[in-house]
Amino acid sequence: MSKGIQIYCSNCGKHEEVVTAGDVKRAIQSGWNSYGRVLYCPECVRTWRERNGDKELAGEYNTAICIVYLQ
């Protein structure tokens, strides 16, 4: 049984398991980002502007908080 959580992309549903602080850091470094409390995978982050215009994603710090908040 896993001790972590699954983070899900709110656009496409892709998911990834996050267990440790290192996993959170790796997820962010691989491109996961957030808007408010909503997470997006690296692929959907790359196409963010096409769907949302000038809205800005939250960045590393707020994304880390968003992931930890899910636990």
mmCIF file of C-alpha atoms in Angstrom:
data_model
loop_
_atom_site.group_PDB
_atom_site.id
_atom_site.type_symbol
_atom_site.label_atom_id
_atom_site.label_comp_id
_atom_site.label_asym_id
_atom_site.label_seq_id
_atom_site.Cartn_x
_atom_site.Cartn_y
_atom_site.Cartn_z
ATOM 1 C CA MET A 1 0.000 0.000 0.000
ATOM 2 C CA SER A 2 1.306 3.436 -0.948
ATOM 3 C CA LYS A 3 2.017 6.103 1.642
ATOM 4 C CA GLY A 4 1.882 8.934 -0.865
ATOM 5 C CA ILE A 5 -0.779 10.762 -2.756
ATOM 6 C CA GLN A 6 -1.652 10.895 -6.419
ATOM 7 C CA ILE A 7 -1.524 14.332 -7.989
ATOM 8 C CA TYR A 8 -3.781 14.736 -11.011
ATOM 9 C CA CYS A 9 -3.706 17.161 -13.905
ATOM 10 C CA SER A 10 -6.960 19.098 -13.964
ATOM 11 C CA ASN A 11 -6.873 19.335 -17.743
ATOM 12 C CA CYS A 12 -5.948 15.853 -19.004
ATOM 13 C CA GLY A 13 -6.097 13.630 -15.900
ATOM 14 C CA LYS A 14 -2.452 12.503 -16.009
ATOM 15 C CA HIS A 15 -1.327 11.472 -12.536
ATOM 16 C CA GLU A 16 1.849 10.958 -10.593
ATOM 17 C CA GLU A 17 2.537 9.616 -7.119
ATOM 18 C CA VAL A 18 4.146 11.969 -4.610
ATOM 19 C CA VAL A 19 5.498 10.431 -1.401
ATOM 20 C CA THR A 20 8.409 12.576 -0.188
ATOM 21 C CA ALA A 21 9.504 16.191 -0.306
ATOM 22 C CA GLY A 22 11.993 15.072 -2.957
ATOM 23 C CA ASP A 23 9.094 13.792 -5.071
ATOM 24 C CA VAL A 24 7.388 17.184 -4.786
ATOM 25 C CA LYS A 25 10.589 18.894 -5.918
ATOM 26 C CA ARG A 26 11.020 16.467 -8.846
ATOM 27 C CA ALA A 27 7.405 16.964 -9.947
ATOM 28 C CA ILE A 28 7.860 20.734 -9.992
ATOM 29 C CA GLN A 29 11.227 20.499 -11.757
ATOM 30 C CA SER A 30 9.662 18.242 -14.395
ATOM 31 C CA GLY A 31 7.097 20.953 -15.130
ATOM 32 C CA TRP A 32 4.041 20.473 -12.906
ATOM 33 C CA ASN A 33 2.483 23.842 -12.080
ATOM 34 C CA SER A 34 -0.708 25.194 -10.577
ATOM 35 C CA TYR A 35 -3.335 27.867 -10.887
ATOM 36 C CA GLY A 36 -4.932 28.461 -7.526
ATOM 37 C CA ARG A 37 -5.335 25.008 -5.993
ATOM 38 C CA VAL A 38 -5.558 23.306 -9.390
ATOM 39 C CA LEU A 39 -2.599 21.290 -10.718
ATOM 40 C CA TYR A 40 -1.449 20.870 -14.316
ATOM 41 C CA CYS A 41 1.014 18.332 -15.752
ATOM 42 C CA PRO A 42 4.049 19.439 -17.797
ATOM 43 C CA GLU A 43 2.308 18.828 -21.146
ATOM 44 C CA CYS A 44 -0.707 20.922 -20.189
ATOM 45 C CA VAL A 45 1.531 23.641 -18.738
ATOM 46 C CA ARG A 46 3.208 23.907 -22.165
ATOM 47 C CA THR A 47 -0.178 24.582 -23.809
ATOM 48 C CA TRP A 48 -1.514 26.769 -20.969
ATOM 49 C CA ARG A 49 -1.420 30.037 -22.950
ATOM 50 C CA GLU A 50 -3.421 28.527 -25.826
ATOM 51 C CA ARG A 51 -6.264 27.759 -23.437
ATOM 52 C CA ASN A 52 -5.996 30.626 -20.942
ATOM 53 C CA GLY A 53 -4.419 33.623 -22.631
ATOM 54 C CA ASP A 54 -2.596 35.962 -20.264
ATOM 55 C CA LYS A 55 -3.492 34.211 -16.992
ATOM 56 C CA GLU A 56 -0.287 33.379 -15.113
ATOM 57 C CA LEU A 57 0.425 30.030 -13.494
ATOM 58 C CA ALA A 58 1.347 30.108 -9.802
ATOM 59 C CA GLY A 59 5.001 29.056 -10.013
ATOM 60 C CA GLU A 60 7.173 26.695 -7.973
ATOM 61 C CA TYR A 61 6.484 27.909 -4.433
ATOM 62 C CA ASN A 62 2.697 27.988 -4.728
ATOM 63 C CA THR A 63 2.665 24.688 -6.624
ATOM 64 C CA ALA A 64 4.622 23.020 -3.805
ATOM 65 C CA ILE A 65 2.095 24.354 -1.296
ATOM 66 C CA CYS A 66 -0.753 23.109 -3.477
ATOM 67 C CA ILE A 67 0.735 19.583 -3.635
ATOM 68 C CA VAL A 68 1.429 19.458 0.121
ATOM 69 C CA TYR A 69 -2.074 20.797 0.828
ATOM 70 C CA LEU A 70 -3.523 17.754 -0.956
ATOM 71 C CA GLN A 71 -1.990 15.486 1.673
#
